[in-house]
Short mmCIF file of C-alpha atoms and ligand atoms in Angstrom, two decimals:
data_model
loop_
_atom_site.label_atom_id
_atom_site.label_comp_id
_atom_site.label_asym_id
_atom_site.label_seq_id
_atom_site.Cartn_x
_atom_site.Cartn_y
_atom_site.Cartn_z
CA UNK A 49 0.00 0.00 0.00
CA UNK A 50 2.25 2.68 0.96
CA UNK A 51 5.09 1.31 -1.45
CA UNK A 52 3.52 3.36 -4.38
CA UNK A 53 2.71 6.58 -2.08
CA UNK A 54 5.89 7.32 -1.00
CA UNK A 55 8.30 6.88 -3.97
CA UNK A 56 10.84 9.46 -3.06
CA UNK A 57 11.20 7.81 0.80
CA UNK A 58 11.72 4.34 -1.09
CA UNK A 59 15.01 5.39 -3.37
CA UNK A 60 15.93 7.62 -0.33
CA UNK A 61 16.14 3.95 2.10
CA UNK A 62 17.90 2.52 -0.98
CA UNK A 63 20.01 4.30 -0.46
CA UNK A 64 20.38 4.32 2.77
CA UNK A 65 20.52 0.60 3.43
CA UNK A 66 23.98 0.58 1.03
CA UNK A 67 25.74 3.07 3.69
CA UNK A 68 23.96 2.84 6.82
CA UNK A 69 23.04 -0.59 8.20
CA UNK A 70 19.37 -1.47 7.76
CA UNK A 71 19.18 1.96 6.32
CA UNK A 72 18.07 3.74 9.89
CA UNK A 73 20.79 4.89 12.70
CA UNK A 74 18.55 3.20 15.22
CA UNK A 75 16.46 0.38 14.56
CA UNK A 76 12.98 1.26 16.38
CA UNK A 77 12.95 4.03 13.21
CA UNK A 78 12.70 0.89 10.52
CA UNK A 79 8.90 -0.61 9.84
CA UNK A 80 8.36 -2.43 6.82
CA UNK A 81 8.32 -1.98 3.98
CA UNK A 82 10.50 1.09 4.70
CA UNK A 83 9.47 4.23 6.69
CA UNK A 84 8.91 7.83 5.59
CA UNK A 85 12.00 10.03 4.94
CA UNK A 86 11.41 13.58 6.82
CA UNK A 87 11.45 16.78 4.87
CA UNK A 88 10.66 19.30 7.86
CA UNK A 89 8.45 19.50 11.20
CA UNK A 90 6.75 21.94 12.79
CA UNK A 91 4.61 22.34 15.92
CA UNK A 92 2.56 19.00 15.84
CA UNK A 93 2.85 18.57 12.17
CA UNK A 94 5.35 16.49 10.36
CA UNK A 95 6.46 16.16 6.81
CA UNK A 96 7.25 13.55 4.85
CA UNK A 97 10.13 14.09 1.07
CA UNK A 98 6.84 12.89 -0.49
CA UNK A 99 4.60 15.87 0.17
CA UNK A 100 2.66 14.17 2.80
CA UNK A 101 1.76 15.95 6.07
CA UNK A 102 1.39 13.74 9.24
CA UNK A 103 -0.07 15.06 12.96
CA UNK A 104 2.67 13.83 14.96
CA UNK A 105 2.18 11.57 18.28
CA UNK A 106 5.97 10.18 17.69
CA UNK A 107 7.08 13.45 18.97
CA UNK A 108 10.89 12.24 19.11
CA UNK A 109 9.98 9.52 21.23
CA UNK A 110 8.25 11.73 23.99
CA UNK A 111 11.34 14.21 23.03
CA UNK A 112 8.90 17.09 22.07
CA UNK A 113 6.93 18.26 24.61
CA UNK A 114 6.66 21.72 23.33
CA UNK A 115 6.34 20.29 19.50
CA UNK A 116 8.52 20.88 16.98
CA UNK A 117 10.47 23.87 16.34
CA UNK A 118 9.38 25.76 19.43
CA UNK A 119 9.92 29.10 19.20
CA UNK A 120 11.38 30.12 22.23
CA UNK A 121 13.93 27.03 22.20
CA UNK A 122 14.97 27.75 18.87
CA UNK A 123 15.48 31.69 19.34
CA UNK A 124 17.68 30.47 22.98
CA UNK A 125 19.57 27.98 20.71
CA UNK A 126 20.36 30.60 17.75
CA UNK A 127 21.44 33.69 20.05
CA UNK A 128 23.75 30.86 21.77
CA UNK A 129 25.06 29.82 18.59
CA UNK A 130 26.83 33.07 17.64
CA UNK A 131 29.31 32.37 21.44
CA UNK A 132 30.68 28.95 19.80
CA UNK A 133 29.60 25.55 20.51
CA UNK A 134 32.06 23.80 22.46
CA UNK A 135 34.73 24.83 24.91
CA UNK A 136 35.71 21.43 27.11
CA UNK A 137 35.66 24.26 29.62
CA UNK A 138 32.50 25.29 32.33
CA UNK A 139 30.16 27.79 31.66
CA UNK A 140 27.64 29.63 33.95
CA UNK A 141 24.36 28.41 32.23
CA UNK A 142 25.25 24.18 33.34
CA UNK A 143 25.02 26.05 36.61
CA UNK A 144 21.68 27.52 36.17
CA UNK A 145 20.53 24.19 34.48
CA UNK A 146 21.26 22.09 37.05
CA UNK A 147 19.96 24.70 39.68
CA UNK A 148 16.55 24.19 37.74
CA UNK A 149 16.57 20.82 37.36
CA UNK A 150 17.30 20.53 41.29
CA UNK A 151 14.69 22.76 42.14
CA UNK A 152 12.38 20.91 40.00
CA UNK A 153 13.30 17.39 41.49
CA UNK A 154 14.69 18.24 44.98
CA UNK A 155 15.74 14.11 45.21
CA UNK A 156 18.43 15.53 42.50
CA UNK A 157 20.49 17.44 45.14
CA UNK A 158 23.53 17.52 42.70
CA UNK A 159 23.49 16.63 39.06
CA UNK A 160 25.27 16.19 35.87
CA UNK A 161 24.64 16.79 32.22
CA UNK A 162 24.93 14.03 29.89
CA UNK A 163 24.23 13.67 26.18
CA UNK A 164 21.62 10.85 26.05
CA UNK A 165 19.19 8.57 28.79
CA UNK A 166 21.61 5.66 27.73
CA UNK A 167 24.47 7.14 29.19
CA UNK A 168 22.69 8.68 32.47
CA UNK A 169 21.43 4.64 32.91
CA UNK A 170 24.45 3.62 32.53
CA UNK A 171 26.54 6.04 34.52
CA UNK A 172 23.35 5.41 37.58
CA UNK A 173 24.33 1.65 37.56
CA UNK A 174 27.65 2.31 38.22
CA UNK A 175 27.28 4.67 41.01
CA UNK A 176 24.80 2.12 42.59
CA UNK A 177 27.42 -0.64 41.76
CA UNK A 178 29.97 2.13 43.31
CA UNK A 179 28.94 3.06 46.52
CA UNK A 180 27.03 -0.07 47.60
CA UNK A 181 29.62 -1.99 46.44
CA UNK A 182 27.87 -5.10 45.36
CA UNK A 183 27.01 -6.76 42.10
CA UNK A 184 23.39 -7.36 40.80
CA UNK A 185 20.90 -4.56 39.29
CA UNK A 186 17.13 -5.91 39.81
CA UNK A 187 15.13 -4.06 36.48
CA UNK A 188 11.30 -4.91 35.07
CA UNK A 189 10.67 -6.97 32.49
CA UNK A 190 9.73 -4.51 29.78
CA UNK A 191 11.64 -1.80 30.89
CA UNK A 192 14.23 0.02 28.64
CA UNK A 193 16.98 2.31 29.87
CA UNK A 194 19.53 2.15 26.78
CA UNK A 195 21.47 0.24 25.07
CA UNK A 196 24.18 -0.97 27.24
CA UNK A 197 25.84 -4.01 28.72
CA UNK A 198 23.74 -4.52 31.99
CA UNK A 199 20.07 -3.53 30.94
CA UNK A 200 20.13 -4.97 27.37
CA UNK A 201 18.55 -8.56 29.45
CA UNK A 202 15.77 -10.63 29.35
CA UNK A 203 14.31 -12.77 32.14
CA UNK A 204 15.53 -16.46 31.89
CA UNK A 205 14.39 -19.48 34.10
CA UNK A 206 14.79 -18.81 37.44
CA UNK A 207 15.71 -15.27 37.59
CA UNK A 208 18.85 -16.29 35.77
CA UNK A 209 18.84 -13.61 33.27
CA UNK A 210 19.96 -13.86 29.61
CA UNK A 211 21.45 -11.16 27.10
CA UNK A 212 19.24 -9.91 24.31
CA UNK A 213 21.87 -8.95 22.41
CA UNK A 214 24.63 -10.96 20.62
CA UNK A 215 27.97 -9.21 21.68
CA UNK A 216 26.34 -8.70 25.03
CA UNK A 217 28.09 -11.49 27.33
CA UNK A 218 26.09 -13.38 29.34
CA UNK A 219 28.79 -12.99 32.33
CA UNK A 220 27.33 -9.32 32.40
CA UNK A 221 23.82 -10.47 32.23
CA UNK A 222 23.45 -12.84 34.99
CA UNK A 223 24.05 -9.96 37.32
CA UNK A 224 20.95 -8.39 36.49
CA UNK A 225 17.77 -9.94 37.75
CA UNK A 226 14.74 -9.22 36.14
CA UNK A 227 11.22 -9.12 37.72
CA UNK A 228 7.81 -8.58 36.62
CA UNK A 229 6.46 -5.06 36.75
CA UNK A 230 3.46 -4.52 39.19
CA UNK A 231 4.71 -7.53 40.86
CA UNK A 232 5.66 -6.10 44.85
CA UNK A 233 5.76 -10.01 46.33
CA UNK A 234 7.95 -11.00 43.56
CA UNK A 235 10.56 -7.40 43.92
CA UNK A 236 10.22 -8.13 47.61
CA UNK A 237 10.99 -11.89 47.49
CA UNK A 238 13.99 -11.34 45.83
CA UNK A 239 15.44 -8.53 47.70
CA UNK A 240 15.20 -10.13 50.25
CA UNK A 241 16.71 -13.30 49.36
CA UNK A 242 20.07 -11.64 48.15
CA UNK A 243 22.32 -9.39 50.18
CA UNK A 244 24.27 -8.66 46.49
CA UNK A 245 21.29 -6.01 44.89
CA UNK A 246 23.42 -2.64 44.34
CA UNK A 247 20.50 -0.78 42.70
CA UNK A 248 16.46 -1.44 41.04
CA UNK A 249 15.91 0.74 38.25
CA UNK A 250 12.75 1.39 36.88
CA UNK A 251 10.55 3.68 34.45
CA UNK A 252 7.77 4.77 37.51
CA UNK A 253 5.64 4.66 34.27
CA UNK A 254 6.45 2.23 31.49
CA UNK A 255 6.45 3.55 28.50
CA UNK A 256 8.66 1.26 26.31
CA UNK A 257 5.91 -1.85 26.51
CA UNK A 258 2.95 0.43 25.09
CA UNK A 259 2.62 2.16 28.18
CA UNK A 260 1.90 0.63 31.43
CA UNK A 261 0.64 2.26 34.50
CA UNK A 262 1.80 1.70 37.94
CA UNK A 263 -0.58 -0.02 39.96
CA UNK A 264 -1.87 1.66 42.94
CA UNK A 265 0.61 2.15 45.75
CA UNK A 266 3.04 0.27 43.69
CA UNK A 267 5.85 2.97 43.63
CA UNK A 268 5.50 3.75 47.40
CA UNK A 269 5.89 0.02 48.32
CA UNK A 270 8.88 -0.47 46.05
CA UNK A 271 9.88 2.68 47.44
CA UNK A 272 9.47 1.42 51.39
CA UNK A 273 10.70 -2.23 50.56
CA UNK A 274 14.37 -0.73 49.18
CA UNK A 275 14.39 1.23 51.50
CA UNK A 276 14.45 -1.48 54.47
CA UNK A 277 16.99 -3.17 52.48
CA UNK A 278 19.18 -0.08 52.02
CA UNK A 279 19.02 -0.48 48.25
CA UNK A 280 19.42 2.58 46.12
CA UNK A 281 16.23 3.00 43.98
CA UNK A 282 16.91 4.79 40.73
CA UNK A 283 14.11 6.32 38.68
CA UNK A 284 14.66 6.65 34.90
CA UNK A 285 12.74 9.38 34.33
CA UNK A 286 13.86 9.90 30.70
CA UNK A 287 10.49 9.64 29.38
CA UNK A 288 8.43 10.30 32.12
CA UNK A 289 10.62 13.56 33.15
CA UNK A 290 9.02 17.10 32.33
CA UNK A 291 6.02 14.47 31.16
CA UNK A 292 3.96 13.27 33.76
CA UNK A 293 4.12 16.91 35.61
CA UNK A 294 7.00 19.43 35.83
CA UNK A 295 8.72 17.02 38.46
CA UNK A 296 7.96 14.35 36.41
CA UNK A 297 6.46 10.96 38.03
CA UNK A 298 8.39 11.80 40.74
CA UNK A 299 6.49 14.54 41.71
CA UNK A 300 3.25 13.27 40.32
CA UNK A 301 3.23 10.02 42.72
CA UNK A 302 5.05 11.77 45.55
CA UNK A 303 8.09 9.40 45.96
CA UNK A 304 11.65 10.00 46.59
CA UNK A 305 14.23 7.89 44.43
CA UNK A 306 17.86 7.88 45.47
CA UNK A 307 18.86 8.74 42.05
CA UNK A 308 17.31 10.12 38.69
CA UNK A 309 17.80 10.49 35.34
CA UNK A 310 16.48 12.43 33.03
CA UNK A 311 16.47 12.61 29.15
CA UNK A 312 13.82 13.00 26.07
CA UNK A 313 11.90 16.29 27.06
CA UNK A 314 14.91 17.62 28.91
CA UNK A 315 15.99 19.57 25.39
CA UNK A 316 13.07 19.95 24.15
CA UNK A 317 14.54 18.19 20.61
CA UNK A 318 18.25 18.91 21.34
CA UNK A 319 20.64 15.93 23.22
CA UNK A 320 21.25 16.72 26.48
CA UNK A 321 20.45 13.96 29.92
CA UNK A 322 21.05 14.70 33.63
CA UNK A 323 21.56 12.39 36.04
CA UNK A 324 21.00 13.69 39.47
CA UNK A 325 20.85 12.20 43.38
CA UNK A 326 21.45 12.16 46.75
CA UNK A 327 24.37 14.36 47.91
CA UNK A 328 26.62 11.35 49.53
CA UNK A 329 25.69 9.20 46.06
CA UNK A 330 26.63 12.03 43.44
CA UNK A 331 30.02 13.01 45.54
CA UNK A 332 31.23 9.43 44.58
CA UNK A 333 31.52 10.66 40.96
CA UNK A 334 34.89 11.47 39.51
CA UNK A 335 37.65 13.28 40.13
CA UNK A 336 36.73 13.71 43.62
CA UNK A 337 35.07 10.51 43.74
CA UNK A 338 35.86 7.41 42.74
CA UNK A 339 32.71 6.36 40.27
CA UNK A 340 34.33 7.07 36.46
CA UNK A 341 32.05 9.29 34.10
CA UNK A 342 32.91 11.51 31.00
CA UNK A 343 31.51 13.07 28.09
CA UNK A 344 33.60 15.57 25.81
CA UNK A 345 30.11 16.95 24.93
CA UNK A 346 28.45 16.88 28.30
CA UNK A 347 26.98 20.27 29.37
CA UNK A 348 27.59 21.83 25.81
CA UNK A 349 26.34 25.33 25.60
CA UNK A 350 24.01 24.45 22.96
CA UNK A 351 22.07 21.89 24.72
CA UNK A 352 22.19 23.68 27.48
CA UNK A 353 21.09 26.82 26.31
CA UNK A 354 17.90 24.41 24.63
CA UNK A 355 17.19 22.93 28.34
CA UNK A 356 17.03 26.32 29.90
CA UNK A 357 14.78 27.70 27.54
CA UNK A 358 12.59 23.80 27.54
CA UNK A 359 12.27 24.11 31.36
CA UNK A 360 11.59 28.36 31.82
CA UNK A 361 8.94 27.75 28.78
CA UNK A 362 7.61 25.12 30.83
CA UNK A 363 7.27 26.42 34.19
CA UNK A 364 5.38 29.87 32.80
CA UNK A 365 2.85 27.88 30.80
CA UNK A 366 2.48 24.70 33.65
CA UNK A 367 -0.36 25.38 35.40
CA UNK A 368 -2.59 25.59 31.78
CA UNK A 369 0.04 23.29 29.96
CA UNK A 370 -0.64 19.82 31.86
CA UNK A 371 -4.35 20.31 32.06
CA UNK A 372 -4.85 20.98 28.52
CA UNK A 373 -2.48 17.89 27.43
CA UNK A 374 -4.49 15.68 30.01
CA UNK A 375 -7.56 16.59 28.37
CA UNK A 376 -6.68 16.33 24.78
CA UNK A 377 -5.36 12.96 25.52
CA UNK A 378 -8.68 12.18 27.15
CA UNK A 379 -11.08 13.33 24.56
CA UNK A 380 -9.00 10.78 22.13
CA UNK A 381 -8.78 7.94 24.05
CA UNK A 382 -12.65 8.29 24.99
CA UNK A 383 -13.42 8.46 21.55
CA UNK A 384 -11.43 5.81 20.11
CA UNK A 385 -12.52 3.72 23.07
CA UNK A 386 -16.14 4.05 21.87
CA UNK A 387 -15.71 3.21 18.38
CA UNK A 388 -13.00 -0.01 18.90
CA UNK A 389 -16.35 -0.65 21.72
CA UNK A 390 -18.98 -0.20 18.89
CA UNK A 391 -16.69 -2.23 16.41
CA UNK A 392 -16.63 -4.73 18.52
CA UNK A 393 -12.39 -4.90 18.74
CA UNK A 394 -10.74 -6.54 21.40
CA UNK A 395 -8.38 -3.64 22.92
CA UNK A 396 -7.05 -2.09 25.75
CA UNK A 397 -6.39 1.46 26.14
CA UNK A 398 -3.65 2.65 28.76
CA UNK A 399 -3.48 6.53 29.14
CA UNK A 400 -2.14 8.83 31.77
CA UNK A 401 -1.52 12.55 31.31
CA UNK A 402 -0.24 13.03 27.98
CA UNK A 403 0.60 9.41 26.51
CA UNK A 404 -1.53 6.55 25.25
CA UNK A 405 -1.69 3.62 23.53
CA UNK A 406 -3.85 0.81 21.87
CA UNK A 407 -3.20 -2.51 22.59
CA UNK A 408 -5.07 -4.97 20.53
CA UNK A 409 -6.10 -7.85 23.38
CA UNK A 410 -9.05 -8.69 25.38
CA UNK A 411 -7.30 -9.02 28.44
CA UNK A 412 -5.84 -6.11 30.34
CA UNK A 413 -2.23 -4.66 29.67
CA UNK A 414 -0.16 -4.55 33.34
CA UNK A 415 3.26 -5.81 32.33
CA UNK A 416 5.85 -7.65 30.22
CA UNK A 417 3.39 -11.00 29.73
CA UNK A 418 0.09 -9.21 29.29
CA UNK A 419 1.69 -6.74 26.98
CA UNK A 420 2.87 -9.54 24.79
CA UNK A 421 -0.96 -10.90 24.09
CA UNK A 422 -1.34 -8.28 21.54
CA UNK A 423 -2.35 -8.79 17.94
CA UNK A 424 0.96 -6.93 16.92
CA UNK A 425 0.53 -8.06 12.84
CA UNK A 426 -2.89 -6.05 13.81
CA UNK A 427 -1.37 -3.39 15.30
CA UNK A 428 1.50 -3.37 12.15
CA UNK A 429 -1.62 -2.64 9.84
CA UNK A 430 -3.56 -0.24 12.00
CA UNK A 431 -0.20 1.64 11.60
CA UNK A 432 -0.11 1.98 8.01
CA UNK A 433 -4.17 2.93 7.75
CA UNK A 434 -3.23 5.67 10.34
CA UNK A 435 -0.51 7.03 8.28
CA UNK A 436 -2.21 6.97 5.07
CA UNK A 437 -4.59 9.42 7.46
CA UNK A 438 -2.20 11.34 8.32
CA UNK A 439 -1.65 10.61 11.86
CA UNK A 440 2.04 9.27 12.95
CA UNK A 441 2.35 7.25 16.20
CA UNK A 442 5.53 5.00 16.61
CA UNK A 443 5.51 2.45 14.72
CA UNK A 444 5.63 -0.49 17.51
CA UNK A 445 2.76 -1.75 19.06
CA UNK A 446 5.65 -1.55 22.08
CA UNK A 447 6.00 2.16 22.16
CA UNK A 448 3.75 5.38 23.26
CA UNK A 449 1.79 7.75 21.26
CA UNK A 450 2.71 11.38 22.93
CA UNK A 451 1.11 14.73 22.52
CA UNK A 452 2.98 17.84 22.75
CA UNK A 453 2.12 21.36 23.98
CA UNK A 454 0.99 21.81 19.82
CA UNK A 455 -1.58 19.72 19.37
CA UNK A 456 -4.69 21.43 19.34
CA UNK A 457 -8.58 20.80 18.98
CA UNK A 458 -8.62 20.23 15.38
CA UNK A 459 -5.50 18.15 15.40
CA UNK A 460 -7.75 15.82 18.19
CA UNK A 461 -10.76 15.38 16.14
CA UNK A 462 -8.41 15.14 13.07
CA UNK A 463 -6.97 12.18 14.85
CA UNK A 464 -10.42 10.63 16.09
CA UNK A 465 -11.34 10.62 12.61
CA UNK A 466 -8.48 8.93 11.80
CA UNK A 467 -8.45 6.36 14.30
CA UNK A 468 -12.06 5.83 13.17
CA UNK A 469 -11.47 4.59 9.73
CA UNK A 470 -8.39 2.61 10.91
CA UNK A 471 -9.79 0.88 13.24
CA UNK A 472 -13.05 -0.06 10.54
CA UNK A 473 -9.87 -1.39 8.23
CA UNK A 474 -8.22 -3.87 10.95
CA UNK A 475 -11.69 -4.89 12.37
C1 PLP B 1002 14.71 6.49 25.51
C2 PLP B 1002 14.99 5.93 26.84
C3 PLP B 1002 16.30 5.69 27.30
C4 PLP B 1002 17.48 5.84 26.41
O1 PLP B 1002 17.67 7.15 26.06
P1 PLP B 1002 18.61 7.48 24.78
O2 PLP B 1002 18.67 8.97 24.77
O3 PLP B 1002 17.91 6.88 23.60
O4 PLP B 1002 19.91 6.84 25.03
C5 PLP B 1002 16.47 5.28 28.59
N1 PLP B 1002 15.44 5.09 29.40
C6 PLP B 1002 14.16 5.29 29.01
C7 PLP B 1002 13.05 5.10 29.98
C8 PLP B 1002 13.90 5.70 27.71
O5 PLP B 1002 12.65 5.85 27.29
#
């Protein structure tokens, strides 16, 4: 179907597959037959190098909660452009930034700026690995935080876990244990049973399995059960950060993590991460400290200057911001929920603030296991029938559709419409 539509994006991943490998420089970007080449992108509109205009609830991956091209972000970015771009030397504005950020999430007493969530994972781990000084990392079954040695894991037989990834040695794997989200007895059991857990990291809202909600007083028991067991708890807030409310889940459930990183919405579009935490866990980080992390780009004065402007935009418009994204989000999911009701579709719908997504089951969507019930060769067409609409959501049945500070009224019933008709095609 789309094959004839998009000619130009089809000799443009030619292309691309003879220099870049699979044709995409990360592979959630790929769907078959080939995906849309981007010309341009603007607010909550996105174009395609075959004239095609899409509403966009990719968003960068959550990246873009104040859509594309936001004026004030771009205008910070451009008058900081004209200083240079790189100087492997401090500047005042990292200190603002992280001032922000801290006031934002007072659990990040200190913090440093990173380029990308991977890296802020990564560099959490260690400190958690550092200062505890033991070995295994308990993470959720579903859960992403980059692409690196320790979280790239599955769950095995008996919580011996198993690499995902060839190149990946299982020697790295087996010291990270992986449990079932919304599952305290199992978290608990297993803390419990090993005097070796360094760290648990977790999205507080799980948005790399379609998106998955906490369950009630989940977070606060996984919050009191480390606790008792001295474990550092380390929220990856790299989608959820700037998302779920200006202090991110953090705020929104009222928990305290030990540590926190932050990514996606930080820049507002440009790459920049933090990785914040408790004063005694953050001092461990080198030179004074003994937990190695380093970035030549780290705190550049472009990113920076993006974050800034991301986070003041933020806090002026906040208090009509949030509401107006929650109800957006609402109106859709109502909607679409009616129709895929009236069609007569097994689906679930998972929503919370501004992020939702379809999953095409009877049976309700909690974790890892339940997630993995969906009709995803369903979901793969109901993909296509919403692009050839006009409406772009990520491409993976496994991944969240995100509004952005943008999307307006028309761009909702736009999108209703849409869903509509796709959901008549897959029924
Ligand atoms: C995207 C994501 C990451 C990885 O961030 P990158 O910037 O792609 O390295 C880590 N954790 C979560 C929860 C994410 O969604």
């Amino acid at each position: 179907m789309q094959r004839k539509l998009l000619p130009n994006s089809k000799s443009l991943f030619d292309s691309a597959r003879k220099v870049i490998p699979s044709g995409v420089n990360s592979p959630v970007r790929y769907y078959a037959p080939y995906p849309f080449f981007v010309k341009k992108a603007h607010g909550s509109s996105i174009w395609d190098v075959d004239g095609n205009k899409y509403v966009d609830y990719c968003n960068g991956y959550g990246a873009l909660l104040l859509g594309h091209a936001n004026k004030n972000v771009i205008h910070a970015v451009k008058k900081r452009l004209a200083y240079g771009t790189l100087y492997g030397a401090p500047i005042e504005q990292e200190v603002d930034l992280a001032r922000l950020i801290s006031k934002l999430y007072p659990t990040m007493k200190k913090v440093r700026l990173m380029n990308s969530g991977s890296e802020a994972t990564m560099t959490a781990i260690r400190l958690a690995r550092g200062i505890t000084k033991r070995k295994k990392i308990i993470k959720f079954e579903g859960c992403y935080h980059g692409a690196h040695e320790s979280m790239l894991v599955h769950a095995g037989s008996a919580h011996n876990s198993i690499s995902i990834s060839d190149g990946v040695l299982n020697d790295f794997a087996r010291h990270t244990i992986v449990v079932q989200y919304n599952n305290i007895e199992q978290l608990e059991s297993v803390i419990s049973k090993n005097n070796d857990i360094a760290g648990v990291i977790v999205e507080p809202v799980l948005g790399n399995m379609g998106l998955i909600l906490p369950e009630k007083n989940y977070l606060a028991r996984m919050r009191k059960i480390t606790k008792q067991h001295d474990v550092p708890l380390i929220f990856d807030e790299t989608i959820t950060g700037f998302r779920m409310s200006i202090g991110g889940a953090q705020q929104y459930y009222g928990i305290k993590p030990d540590i926190t990183t932050l990514g996606k919405a930080l820049g507002n579009g440009f790459v920049i991460s933090a990785l914040g935490g408790r004063n005694d866990i953050m001092d461990q980080l080198a030179p004074n400290g003994k937990v190695y992390a380093a970035s030549t780009f780290a705190g550049n004065p472009v990113s920076v200057a993006a974050a800034i402007s991301t986070i003041k935009t933020l806090i002026k418009s906040k208090s009509k911001l949030y509401p107006r994204l929650a109800k957006y989000t609402q109106e859709i999911v109502n909607a679409i929920g009616d129709i895929a009701d009236d069609l007569k579709i097994a689906h679930q719908i998972n929503s919370i603030e501004s992020m939702f997504q379809i999953f095409f089951t009877s049976s309700p969507v909690f974790d890892y296991v339940s997630s993995k019930k969906s009709d995803t060769k369903k979901f793969h067409a109901f993909f296509h029938y919403l692009l050839k609409k006009g409406i772009f959501i990520p491409p993976s049945q496994f991944e969240t559709a995100f509004l952005s500070s943008s999307h307006c009224e028309a761009d909702v019933l736009k999108t209703i419409a849409a869903y509509d008709q796709a959901l008549r095609m897959v029924r």
